PDB file of C-alpha atoms in Angstrom:
ATOM      1  CA  GLU W   1     -44.134   6.967 110.541  1.00 52.00           C
ATOM      2  CA  SER W   2     -43.553   7.765 106.967  1.00 85.00           C
ATOM      3  CA  GLY W   3     -45.644  10.643 105.566  1.00 85.00           C
ATOM      4  CA  ALA W   4     -46.137   8.499 102.578  1.00 87.00           C
ATOM      5  CA  ARG W   5     -47.685   5.424 104.520  1.00 92.00           C
ATOM      6  CA  ILE W   6     -49.890   8.026 106.387  1.00 92.00           C
ATOM      7  CA  ALA W   7     -50.960   9.735 103.122  1.00 91.00           C
ATOM      8  CA  ARG W   8     -52.058   6.357 101.733  1.00 92.00           C
ATOM      9  CA  GLU W   9     -53.895   5.594 104.769  1.00 95.00           C
ATOM     10  CA  MET W  10     -55.463   8.788 104.871  1.00 93.00           C
ATOM     11  CA  ALA W  11     -56.659   8.335 101.383  1.00 92.00           C
ATOM     12  CA  ALA W  12     -58.168   4.977 102.323  1.00 94.00           C
ATOM     13  CA  ALA W  13     -59.684   6.240 105.325  1.00 94.00           C
ATOM     14  CA  GLY W  14     -61.558   8.870 103.059  1.00 90.00           C
ATOM     15  CA  ALA W  15     -62.694   6.092 100.149  1.00 90.00           C
ATOM     16  CA  GLN W  16     -64.072   4.361 102.961  1.00 94.00           C
ATOM     17  CA  ALA W  17     -66.271   7.060 104.433  1.00 92.00           C
ATOM     18  CA  GLN W  18     -64.181   7.350 107.590  1.00 94.00           C
ATOM     19  CA  PRO W  19     -63.559  10.812 108.377  1.00 94.00           C
ATOM     20  CA  GLN W  20     -62.518  10.161 112.255  1.00 95.00           C
ATOM     21  CA  ASP W  21     -59.769   8.297 111.024  1.00 95.00           C
ATOM     22  CA  ALA W  22     -58.754  10.416 108.526  1.00 95.00           C
ATOM     23  CA  ALA W  23     -58.665  13.411 110.786  1.00 96.00           C
ATOM     24  CA  SER W  24     -56.557  11.604 112.979  1.00 95.00           C
ATOM     25  CA  LEU W  25     -54.008  10.776 110.041  1.00 95.00           C
ATOM     26  CA  ALA W  26     -54.183  14.590 108.936  1.00 96.00           C
ATOM     27  CA  HIS W  27     -53.320  15.617 112.602  1.00 95.00           C
ATOM     28  CA  LYS W  28     -49.911  13.381 112.721  1.00 93.00           C
ATOM     29  CA  LEU W  29     -49.064  14.714 109.453  1.00 93.00           C
ATOM     30  CA  LYS W  30     -49.994  18.053 109.869  1.00 95.00           C
ATOM     31  CA  SER W  31     -46.832  19.148 112.037  1.00 90.00           C
ATOM     32  CA  SER W  32     -44.555  17.395 110.051  1.00 88.00           C
ATOM     33  CA  ALA W  33     -45.509  19.238 106.784  1.00 91.00           C
ATOM     34  CA  ARG W  34     -45.507  22.801 108.378  1.00 93.00           C
ATOM     35  CA  ALA W  35     -42.024  21.888 110.194  1.00 89.00           C
ATOM     36  CA  VAL W  36     -40.601  21.231 106.758  1.00 86.00           C
ATOM     37  CA  GLY W  37     -42.138  23.920 105.162  1.00 90.00           C
ATOM     38  CA  ALA W  38     -44.772  22.461 103.272  1.00 92.00           C
ATOM     39  CA  LEU W  39     -47.355  25.142 104.951  1.00 95.00           C
ATOM     40  CA  ALA W  40     -49.784  24.499 102.194  1.00 95.00           C
ATOM     41  CA  LEU W  41     -49.944  20.843 102.870  1.00 96.00           C
ATOM     42  CA  GLY W  42     -49.924  21.343 106.512  1.00 96.00           C
ATOM     43  CA  ASP W  43     -52.995  23.902 106.108  1.00 97.00           C
ATOM     44  CA  LEU W  44     -54.837  21.130 104.242  1.00 96.00           C
ATOM     45  CA  CYS W  45     -54.225  18.719 106.690  1.00 96.00           C
ATOM     46  CA  ALA W  46     -55.511  21.028 109.229  1.00 97.00           C
ATOM     47  CA  LEU W  47     -58.406  21.404 107.128  1.00 97.00           C
ATOM     48  CA  ILE W  48     -59.040  17.542 106.764  1.00 97.00           C
ATOM     49  CA  GLU W  49     -58.896  17.144 110.797  1.00 97.00           C
ATOM     50  CA  GLN W  50     -61.042  19.617 111.607  1.00 97.00           C
ATOM     51  CA  ALA W  51     -63.862  18.382 108.581  1.00 97.00           C
ATOM     52  CA  GLY W  52     -62.842  14.697 109.755  1.00 96.00           C
ATOM     53  CA  LYS W  53     -63.708  15.372 113.582  1.00 96.00           C
ATOM     54  CA  ALA W  54     -66.957  17.063 112.448  1.00 97.00           C
ATOM     55  CA  GLY W  55     -67.473  13.909 110.973  1.00 95.00           C
ATOM     56  CA  ASP W  56     -68.284  15.423 107.247  1.00 95.00           C
ATOM     57  CA  ASN W  57     -67.347  13.267 105.298  1.00 93.00           C
ATOM     58  CA  GLN W  58     -68.227  14.974 101.921  1.00 94.00           C
ATOM     59  CA  THR W  59     -65.883  17.728 102.739  1.00 96.00           C
ATOM     60  CA  VAL W  60     -63.014  15.479 103.648  1.00 96.00           C
ATOM     61  CA  ALA W  61     -63.448  13.756 100.352  1.00 94.00           C
ATOM     62  CA  GLU W  62     -63.009  17.025  98.684  1.00 95.00           C
ATOM     63  CA  LEU W  63     -60.002  18.137 100.613  1.00 96.00           C
ATOM     64  CA  LEU W  64     -58.113  14.719 100.160  1.00 95.00           C
ATOM     65  CA  GLY W  65     -58.504  15.572  96.194  1.00 93.00           C
ATOM     66  CA  ARG W  66     -56.830  19.047  96.786  1.00 95.00           C
ATOM     67  CA  PHE W  67     -54.355  16.785  99.323  1.00 95.00           C
ATOM     68  CA  ASP W  68     -53.412  14.453  96.702  1.00 93.00           C
ATOM     69  CA  ILE W  69     -52.379  17.338  94.547  1.00 94.00           C
ATOM     70  CA  GLU W  70     -50.340  19.169  96.891  1.00 94.00           C
ATOM     71  CA  TRP W  71     -48.732  15.979  98.368  1.00 93.00           C
ATOM     72  CA  LEU W  72     -47.413  15.148  94.631  1.00 92.00           C
ATOM     73  CA  GLY W  73     -46.028  18.767  94.529  1.00 92.00           C
ATOM     74  CA  VAL W  74     -44.030  18.029  97.954  1.00 90.00           C
ATOM     75  CA  ARG W  75     -42.832  14.689  96.730  1.00 87.00           C
ATOM     76  CA  ILE W  76     -41.657  15.983  93.374  1.00 89.00           C
ATOM     77  CA  TYR W  77     -39.958  19.098  95.167  1.00 86.00           C
ATOM     78  CA  ILE W  78     -38.075  16.584  97.411  1.00 82.00           C
ATOM     79  CA  ASP W  79     -36.911  14.473  94.696  1.00 82.00           C
ATOM     80  CA  GLU W  80     -35.653  17.133  92.526  1.00 86.00           C
ATOM     81  CA  HIS W  81     -33.602  19.054  95.607  1.00 83.00           C
ATOM     82  CA  TRP W  82     -32.797  16.251  97.697  1.00 75.00           C
ATOM     83  CA  GLY W  83     -32.807  13.097  95.105  1.00 71.00           C
ATOM     84  CA  ALA W  84     -34.946  10.948  97.145  1.00 55.00           C
ATOM     85  CA  GLU W  85     -36.903   8.902  94.829  1.00 57.00           C
ATOM     86  CA  VAL W  86     -40.562   9.796  94.397  1.00 51.00           C
ATOM     87  CA  ASP W  87     -43.552   7.624  93.363  1.00 54.00           C
ATOM     88  CA  ARG W  88     -45.302   9.917  91.192  1.00 51.00           C
ATOM     89  CA  THR W  89     -48.625   7.738  90.586  1.00 51.00           C
TER      90      THR W  89
END
């Protein structure tokens, strides 16, 4: 699965107050982020996963705001270093 699709689905799960779904999606992205050196993104995924499993929708929503910023930074880095086109919206 592509990271971008997982990120979109995780945002939707947060917006729809589905913390367990956000947790599952964060779990999928966590190890991939860490494997490519995006450690802060992986750590945020771990926190989202933990909060989501606990059913803490408020914390998931707060963390998703931080995730969005970190995700954009990773995408821009990839664009600048490997020439992949990044949707910056």
